[in-house]
PDB file of C-alpha atoms in Angstrom:
ATOM      1  CA  MET A   1      97.961 164.059 -11.603  1.00 57.00           C
ATOM      2  CA  THR A   2      94.726 164.007  -9.401  1.00 77.00           C
ATOM      3  CA  GLU A   3      94.054 160.933  -7.772  1.00 86.00           C
ATOM      4  CA  MET A   4      91.398 158.658  -9.252  1.00 93.00           C
ATOM      5  CA  PHE A   5      89.742 155.606  -9.162  1.00 96.00           C
ATOM      6  CA  THR A   6      88.298 152.231 -10.447  1.00 96.00           C
ATOM      7  CA  LEU A   7      85.361 150.372 -10.061  1.00 97.00           C
ATOM      8  CA  LEU A   8      86.237 146.306  -9.060  1.00 97.00           C
ATOM      9  CA  ASN A   9      82.787 145.069 -10.332  1.00 97.00           C
ATOM     10  CA  THR A  10      83.132 142.974 -13.662  1.00 97.00           C
ATOM     11  CA  PRO A  11      80.633 143.282 -16.250  1.00 97.00           C
ATOM     12  CA  ASP A  12      78.643 139.997 -15.595  1.00 95.00           C
ATOM     13  CA  ASP A  13      78.043 141.094 -12.242  1.00 96.00           C
ATOM     14  CA  PRO A  14      77.711 144.931 -11.900  1.00 97.00           C
ATOM     15  CA  ALA A  15      76.812 146.834  -9.048  1.00 97.00           C
ATOM     16  CA  HIS A  16      72.880 147.625  -8.908  1.00 96.00           C
ATOM     17  CA  ASP A  17      71.007 150.262  -7.702  1.00 97.00           C
ATOM     18  CA  ALA A  18      67.516 151.429  -9.005  1.00 97.00           C
ATOM     19  CA  MET A  19      64.940 154.538  -7.956  1.00 95.00           C
ATOM     20  CA  VAL A  20      61.383 155.339  -9.167  1.00 95.00           C
ATOM     21  CA  GLU A  21      60.805 158.996  -9.726  1.00 93.00           C
ATOM     22  CA  LYS A  22      57.444 160.045 -11.211  1.00 93.00           C
ATOM     23  CA  LYS A  23      56.410 156.240 -11.666  1.00 92.00           C
ATOM     24  CA  SER A  24      59.474 156.282 -14.250  1.00 92.00           C
ATOM     25  CA  GLU A  25      61.710 153.367 -12.845  1.00 96.00           C
ATOM     26  CA  PHE A  26      65.769 153.880 -13.163  1.00 97.00           C
ATOM     27  CA  ILE A  27      68.096 151.018 -12.449  1.00 98.00           C
ATOM     28  CA  GLY A  28      71.637 151.810 -12.523  1.00 98.00           C
ATOM     29  CA  ASP A  29      74.495 149.026 -13.164  1.00 98.00           C
ATOM     30  CA  ALA A  30      78.137 149.909 -13.112  1.00 98.00           C
ATOM     31  CA  CYS A  31      81.290 147.990 -13.420  1.00 98.00           C
ATOM     32  CA  HIS A  32      84.814 147.756 -14.192  1.00 97.00           C
ATOM     33  CA  VAL A  33      86.132 147.670 -17.766  1.00 97.00           C
ATOM     34  CA  ASP A  34      89.238 148.094 -19.984  1.00 94.00           C
ATOM     35  CA  SER A  35      88.590 149.576 -22.953  1.00 94.00           C
ATOM     36  CA  LEU A  36      85.353 151.407 -24.307  1.00 96.00           C
ATOM     37  CA  ASP A  37      84.781 148.520 -26.575  1.00 96.00           C
ATOM     38  CA  GLU A  38      84.232 146.473 -23.651  1.00 97.00           C
ATOM     39  CA  ALA A  39      81.616 149.049 -22.071  1.00 97.00           C
ATOM     40  CA  LEU A  40      79.503 149.304 -25.551  1.00 97.00           C
ATOM     41  CA  ALA A  41      79.654 145.422 -25.014  1.00 97.00           C
ATOM     42  CA  PHE A  42      78.686 145.716 -21.358  1.00 98.00           C
ATOM     43  CA  VAL A  43      75.662 148.282 -22.447  1.00 98.00           C
ATOM     44  CA  GLU A  44      74.001 145.820 -24.887  1.00 97.00           C
ATOM     45  CA  THR A  45      74.120 143.071 -22.200  1.00 97.00           C
ATOM     46  CA  ILE A  46      71.923 145.536 -19.840  1.00 97.00           C
ATOM     47  CA  ARG A  47      69.803 146.299 -23.198  1.00 96.00           C
ATOM     48  CA  GLU A  48      69.294 142.757 -23.337  1.00 96.00           C
ATOM     49  CA  ARG A  49      68.415 141.826 -19.869  1.00 95.00           C
ATOM     50  CA  HIS A  50      65.888 144.601 -20.062  1.00 96.00           C
ATOM     51  CA  PRO A  51      64.146 143.778 -23.956  1.00 94.00           C
ATOM     52  CA  LYS A  52      61.118 146.029 -22.796  1.00 93.00           C
ATOM     53  CA  SER A  53      63.071 149.434 -21.419  1.00 94.00           C
ATOM     54  CA  ARG A  54      62.318 152.636 -23.117  1.00 90.00           C
ATOM     55  CA  HIS A  55      65.844 154.131 -22.629  1.00 96.00           C
ATOM     56  CA  VAL A  56      69.251 152.244 -21.551  1.00 97.00           C
ATOM     57  CA  ALA A  57      71.594 155.625 -21.429  1.00 98.00           C
ATOM     58  CA  TYR A  58      74.843 155.316 -20.367  1.00 98.00           C
ATOM     59  CA  ALA A  59      79.109 156.807 -19.728  1.00 98.00           C
ATOM     60  CA  ALA A  60      82.111 155.080 -19.498  1.00 98.00           C
ATOM     61  CA  ILE A  61      85.620 156.994 -19.152  1.00 97.00           C
ATOM     62  CA  CYS A  62      88.915 154.621 -19.599  1.00 96.00           C
ATOM     63  CA  GLY A  63      92.662 155.726 -20.017  1.00 92.00           C
ATOM     64  CA  GLY A  64      94.794 158.137 -17.334  1.00 86.00           C
ATOM     65  CA  ALA A  65      97.984 156.299 -17.072  1.00 83.00           C
ATOM     66  CA  ASP A  66      99.482 158.513 -19.342  1.00 83.00           C
ATOM     67  CA  GLY A  67      97.295 161.483 -18.613  1.00 82.00           C
ATOM     68  CA  ARG A  68      95.118 160.857 -21.413  1.00 89.00           C
ATOM     69  CA  LEU A  69      91.287 159.752 -20.723  1.00 92.00           C
ATOM     70  CA  SER A  70      88.723 158.435 -23.447  1.00 96.00           C
ATOM     71  CA  GLU A  71      85.027 159.091 -22.676  1.00 97.00           C
ATOM     72  CA  ARG A  72      82.269 157.955 -24.514  1.00 97.00           C
ATOM     73  CA  MET A  73      78.115 158.686 -23.543  1.00 98.00           C
ATOM     74  CA  SER A  74      74.824 158.330 -25.323  1.00 97.00           C
ATOM     75  CA  ASP A  75      71.404 159.909 -24.169  1.00 97.00           C
ATOM     76  CA  ASP A  76      69.400 156.732 -25.971  1.00 96.00           C
ATOM     77  CA  GLY A  77      66.431 159.057 -27.364  1.00 94.00           C
ATOM     78  CA  GLU A  78      66.546 160.750 -24.755  1.00 95.00           C
ATOM     79  CA  PRO A  79      66.667 164.864 -25.161  1.00 95.00           C
ATOM     80  CA  SER A  80      70.123 166.037 -25.626  1.00 96.00           C
ATOM     81  CA  GLY A  81      72.621 166.411 -22.710  1.00 95.00           C
ATOM     82  CA  THR A  82      69.416 164.509 -20.027  1.00 96.00           C
ATOM     83  CA  ALA A  83      70.587 161.538 -19.482  1.00 97.00           C
ATOM     84  CA  GLY A  84      74.615 160.548 -20.901  1.00 97.00           C
ATOM     85  CA  LYS A  85      75.756 163.273 -19.608  1.00 98.00           C
ATOM     86  CA  PRO A  86      74.450 163.891 -15.962  1.00 98.00           C
ATOM     87  CA  ILE A  87      75.638 159.856 -15.675  1.00 98.00           C
ATOM     88  CA  LEU A  88      79.381 160.979 -17.386  1.00 98.00           C
ATOM     89  CA  ASP A  89      79.465 164.197 -14.977  1.00 98.00           C
ATOM     90  CA  VAL A  90      78.783 161.492 -12.129  1.00 98.00           C
ATOM     91  CA  LEU A  91      82.089 159.391 -13.105  1.00 98.00           C
ATOM     92  CA  ARG A  92      83.894 162.571 -13.260  1.00 96.00           C
ATOM     93  CA  ALA A  93      82.974 164.093 -10.130  1.00 96.00           C
ATOM     94  CA  ASN A  94      83.835 160.667  -8.340  1.00 96.00           C
ATOM     95  CA  GLY A  95      87.157 160.493 -10.140  1.00 95.00           C
ATOM     96  CA  LEU A  96      86.675 157.302 -11.790  1.00 96.00           C
ATOM     97  CA  THR A  97      88.328 155.956 -15.476  1.00 96.00           C
ATOM     98  CA  ASP A  98      88.466 152.034 -16.402  1.00 96.00           C
ATOM     99  CA  CYS A  99      84.446 152.271 -15.602  1.00 97.00           C
ATOM    100  CA  ALA A 100      81.119 152.178 -17.299  1.00 98.00           C
ATOM    101  CA  VAL A 101      77.737 153.080 -16.472  1.00 98.00           C
ATOM    102  CA  ALA A 102      74.555 152.056 -17.577  1.00 98.00           C
ATOM    103  CA  VAL A 103      71.249 153.769 -16.504  1.00 98.00           C
ATOM    104  CA  THR A 104      67.812 151.864 -17.903  1.00 97.00           C
ATOM    105  CA  ARG A 105      64.665 153.678 -17.692  1.00 96.00           C
ATOM    106  CA  TYR A 106      60.923 152.163 -17.835  1.00 96.00           C
ATOM    107  CA  PHE A 107      58.616 154.759 -18.686  1.00 93.00           C
ATOM    108  CA  GLY A 108      55.860 155.786 -16.158  1.00 89.00           C
ATOM    109  CA  GLY A 109      53.475 157.580 -18.243  1.00 87.00           C
ATOM    110  CA  ILE A 110      54.930 160.841 -16.530  1.00 88.00           C
ATOM    111  CA  LEU A 111      56.860 163.137 -18.741  1.00 89.00           C
ATOM    112  CA  LEU A 112      59.953 165.106 -16.116  1.00 91.00           C
ATOM    113  CA  GLY A 113      61.225 167.648 -18.279  1.00 92.00           C
ATOM    114  CA  SER A 114      64.807 168.161 -18.993  1.00 94.00           C
ATOM    115  CA  GLY A 115      65.723 169.478 -15.191  1.00 95.00           C
ATOM    116  CA  GLY A 116      63.855 166.184 -14.112  1.00 96.00           C
ATOM    117  CA  LEU A 117      65.353 163.892 -16.296  1.00 96.00           C
ATOM    118  CA  ILE A 118      69.043 165.076 -15.282  1.00 97.00           C
ATOM    119  CA  ARG A 119      68.221 164.221 -11.883  1.00 97.00           C
ATOM    120  CA  ALA A 120      66.863 161.147 -12.231  1.00 97.00           C
ATOM    121  CA  TYR A 121      69.949 159.751 -14.234  1.00 98.00           C
ATOM    122  CA  SER A 122      72.368 161.472 -12.292  1.00 98.00           C
ATOM    123  CA  THR A 123      71.071 159.740  -8.920  1.00 97.00           C
ATOM    124  CA  GLY A 124      70.773 156.294 -10.793  1.00 98.00           C
ATOM    125  CA  ALA A 125      74.688 156.801 -11.884  1.00 98.00           C
ATOM    126  CA  SER A 126      75.293 157.536  -8.270  1.00 98.00           C
ATOM    127  CA  LEU A 127      73.477 154.422  -6.462  1.00 98.00           C
ATOM    128  CA  ALA A 128      75.199 152.413  -8.694  1.00 98.00           C
ATOM    129  CA  VAL A 129      78.562 153.946  -8.328  1.00 98.00           C
ATOM    130  CA  LYS A 130      77.971 153.740  -4.294  1.00 97.00           C
ATOM    131  CA  ALA A 131      77.035 150.358  -4.310  1.00 97.00           C
ATOM    132  CA  ALA A 132      80.503 149.519  -6.547  1.00 97.00           C
ATOM    133  CA  ARG A 133      83.518 147.887  -4.772  1.00 96.00           C
ATOM    134  CA  ARG A 134      86.133 150.665  -5.097  1.00 96.00           C
ATOM    135  CA  ALA A 135      89.895 151.015  -6.162  1.00 96.00           C
ATOM    136  CA  ARG A 136      92.408 153.296  -6.283  1.00 95.00           C
ATOM    137  CA  ILE A 137      94.302 153.634  -9.472  1.00 94.00           C
ATOM    138  CA  VAL A 138      98.256 153.634  -9.274  1.00 93.00           C
ATOM    139  CA  PRO A 139      99.455 154.526 -12.983  1.00 92.00           C
ATOM    140  CA  CYS A 140     102.084 152.495 -13.877  1.00 94.00           C
ATOM    141  CA  ARG A 141     104.570 152.088 -16.743  1.00 95.00           C
ATOM    142  CA  MET A 142     105.010 148.353 -18.048  1.00 96.00           C
ATOM    143  CA  TYR A 143     108.232 146.638 -18.861  1.00 97.00           C
ATOM    144  CA  ARG A 144     109.589 143.777 -20.820  1.00 96.00           C
ATOM    145  CA  VAL A 145     113.136 142.608 -19.786  1.00 96.00           C
ATOM    146  CA  ARG A 146     115.929 139.803 -20.750  1.00 95.00           C
ATOM    147  CA  LEU A 147     117.498 138.267 -18.178  1.00 95.00           C
ATOM    148  CA  GLU A 148     119.735 135.091 -17.053  1.00 93.00           C
ATOM    149  CA  TYR A 149     118.861 132.932 -15.103  1.00 94.00           C
ATOM    150  CA  ALA A 150     121.200 133.808 -12.777  1.00 94.00           C
ATOM    151  CA  GLN A 151     119.886 137.396 -12.674  1.00 94.00           C
ATOM    152  CA  ILE A 152     116.408 136.466 -11.311  1.00 94.00           C
ATOM    153  CA  GLY A 153     116.897 136.889  -7.337  1.00 94.00           C
ATOM    154  CA  SER A 154     118.028 140.469  -7.879  1.00 95.00           C
ATOM    155  CA  PHE A 155     116.097 141.689 -10.519  1.00 96.00           C
ATOM    156  CA  GLN A 156     113.110 140.333  -7.903  1.00 95.00           C
ATOM    157  CA  ARG A 157     114.345 142.052  -5.199  1.00 96.00           C
ATOM    158  CA  ILE A 158     114.533 145.282  -7.303  1.00 96.00           C
ATOM    159  CA  VAL A 159     111.116 144.807  -8.564  1.00 96.00           C
ATOM    160  CA  SER A 160     110.211 144.485  -5.122  1.00 96.00           C
ATOM    161  CA  ALA A 161     111.495 147.407  -3.907  1.00 96.00           C
ATOM    162  CA  VAL A 162     109.906 149.794  -5.983  1.00 96.00           C
ATOM    163  CA  ASP A 163     106.438 148.207  -5.325  1.00 95.00           C
ATOM    164  CA  GLY A 164     106.237 146.860  -9.085  1.00 95.00           C
ATOM    165  CA  GLU A 165     104.341 143.862 -10.047  1.00 94.00           C
ATOM    166  CA  GLN A 166     105.120 140.763 -12.677  1.00 93.00           C
ATOM    167  CA  THR A 167     102.700 139.992 -15.204  1.00 92.00           C
ATOM    168  CA  GLY A 168     104.002 137.816 -17.252  1.00 92.00           C
ATOM    169  CA  GLN A 169     107.107 135.653 -17.686  1.00 92.00           C
ATOM    170  CA  GLU A 170     108.387 133.232 -20.665  1.00 93.00           C
ATOM    171  CA  PHE A 171     110.900 130.566 -20.270  1.00 93.00           C
ATOM    172  CA  THR A 172     113.795 130.210 -23.044  1.00 92.00           C
ATOM    173  CA  ASP A 173     117.388 129.883 -23.363  1.00 92.00           C
ATOM    174  CA  ARG A 174     117.053 132.997 -21.137  1.00 93.00           C
ATOM    175  CA  VAL A 175     113.829 134.473 -18.992  1.00 94.00           C
ATOM    176  CA  THR A 176     111.813 137.687 -20.458  1.00 95.00           C
ATOM    177  CA  VAL A 177     109.502 139.072 -17.846  1.00 96.00           C
ATOM    178  CA  GLU A 178     107.185 141.692 -17.832  1.00 96.00           C
ATOM    179  CA  VAL A 179     106.755 143.604 -14.786  1.00 97.00           C
ATOM    180  CA  SER A 180     104.362 147.023 -13.933  1.00 96.00           C
ATOM    181  CA  VAL A 181     106.187 149.346 -11.845  1.00 97.00           C
ATOM    182  CA  PRO A 182     104.672 153.104 -10.616  1.00 95.00           C
ATOM    183  CA  MET A 183     105.298 155.845 -13.043  1.00 93.00           C
ATOM    184  CA  GLU A 184     106.798 157.979  -9.579  1.00 93.00           C
ATOM    185  CA  GLN A 185     109.285 154.901  -8.998  1.00 96.00           C
ATOM    186  CA  ALA A 186     109.786 154.238 -13.092  1.00 95.00           C
ATOM    187  CA  GLU A 187     113.158 156.316 -12.751  1.00 96.00           C
ATOM    188  CA  THR A 188     114.578 154.381  -9.709  1.00 96.00           C
ATOM    189  CA  PHE A 189     114.070 151.663 -11.336  1.00 97.00           C
ATOM    190  CA  GLU A 190     115.697 151.847 -14.324  1.00 95.00           C
ATOM    191  CA  THR A 191     118.650 153.117 -11.920  1.00 95.00           C
ATOM    192  CA  ARG A 192     118.627 150.285 -10.049  1.00 95.00           C
ATOM    193  CA  LEU A 193     118.776 148.082 -12.946  1.00 95.00           C
ATOM    194  CA  ARG A 194     121.845 149.758 -14.514  1.00 94.00           C
ATOM    195  CA  GLU A 195     124.065 150.066 -11.502  1.00 94.00           C
ATOM    196  CA  THR A 196     122.821 146.237 -10.382  1.00 95.00           C
ATOM    197  CA  PHE A 197     123.610 144.551 -13.578  1.00 93.00           C
ATOM    198  CA  ASN A 198     126.498 147.290 -15.084  1.00 91.00           C
ATOM    199  CA  ALA A 199     124.167 148.127 -17.705  1.00 87.00           C
ATOM    200  CA  ALA A 200     123.744 145.312 -18.954  1.00 90.00           C
ATOM    201  CA  VAL A 201     120.405 144.698 -18.357  1.00 91.00           C
ATOM    202  CA  VAL A 202     118.157 147.224 -20.362  1.00 91.00           C
ATOM    203  CA  PRO A 203     114.491 147.066 -20.051  1.00 94.00           C
ATOM    204  CA  GLU A 204     112.096 147.652 -23.230  1.00 94.00           C
ATOM    205  CA  THR A 205     109.627 150.630 -22.203  1.00 95.00           C
ATOM    206  CA  MET A 206     105.841 149.174 -22.590  1.00 94.00           C
ATOM    207  CA  ASP A 207     102.717 150.892 -22.417  1.00 89.00           C
ATOM    208  CA  ALA A 208     101.166 153.019 -19.625  1.00 91.00           C
ATOM    209  CA  VAL A 209      98.881 150.913 -17.390  1.00 91.00           C
ATOM    210  CA  ASN A 210      96.736 151.562 -14.724  1.00 91.00           C
ATOM    211  CA  ARG A 211      96.975 149.353 -11.620  1.00 92.00           C
ATOM    212  CA  ALA A 212      93.919 149.082  -9.137  1.00 91.00           C
ATOM    213  CA  VAL A 213      94.978 148.539  -5.699  1.00 89.00           C
ATOM    214  CA  PRO A 214      91.042 147.664  -3.816  1.00 90.00           C
ATOM    215  CA  LEU A 215      90.004 150.449  -1.225  1.00 84.00           C
ATOM    216  CA  ALA A 216      90.106 149.058   2.339  1.00 69.00           C
ATOM    217  CA  GLU A 217      86.809 147.992   3.713  1.00 58.00           C
TER     218      GLU A 217
END
């Protein structure tokens, strides 16, 4: 699978930059989202910030941990293929997922033509992505594991050895732990559990998820 990346900026504090092309201003905003619904909500907040703008085009990509990506885009009234598609192409070219980019246009009175619009929306999206904090995506498998209290120490050592992360826990008469394990380590994790606990501990396989590992500044 091709290495993928995401953005770390949140929807309420997105990466931001702008440019002017023939008196039209193009404002790019980019952020991390966990779903396409969250992307739509982000775009609505951008619209609210720019009530007098002519267009707010956007594109979003989510998923990939299981090998499948979901995409959505909108030209928001611009000629078909001149706004949403160029923004989406920027996300694809940068290998991004779990993120959304909105480009807001304030019309300056001069028509740009299809080629001009494509370049302007692409540039607006590229500027926003360039201004963002990025992270490498590590596709992971989620597991739920039920343990006796005496087994916790050995289990945590196995999780650490496969670069896993504990994401939740619940204490009753036993301990129920949720962990994410990199896909490339999932088979090793399951094998180590069987060997260590003589098959008495059976992990419950859950969804595939993306783990974001910040890139060094």
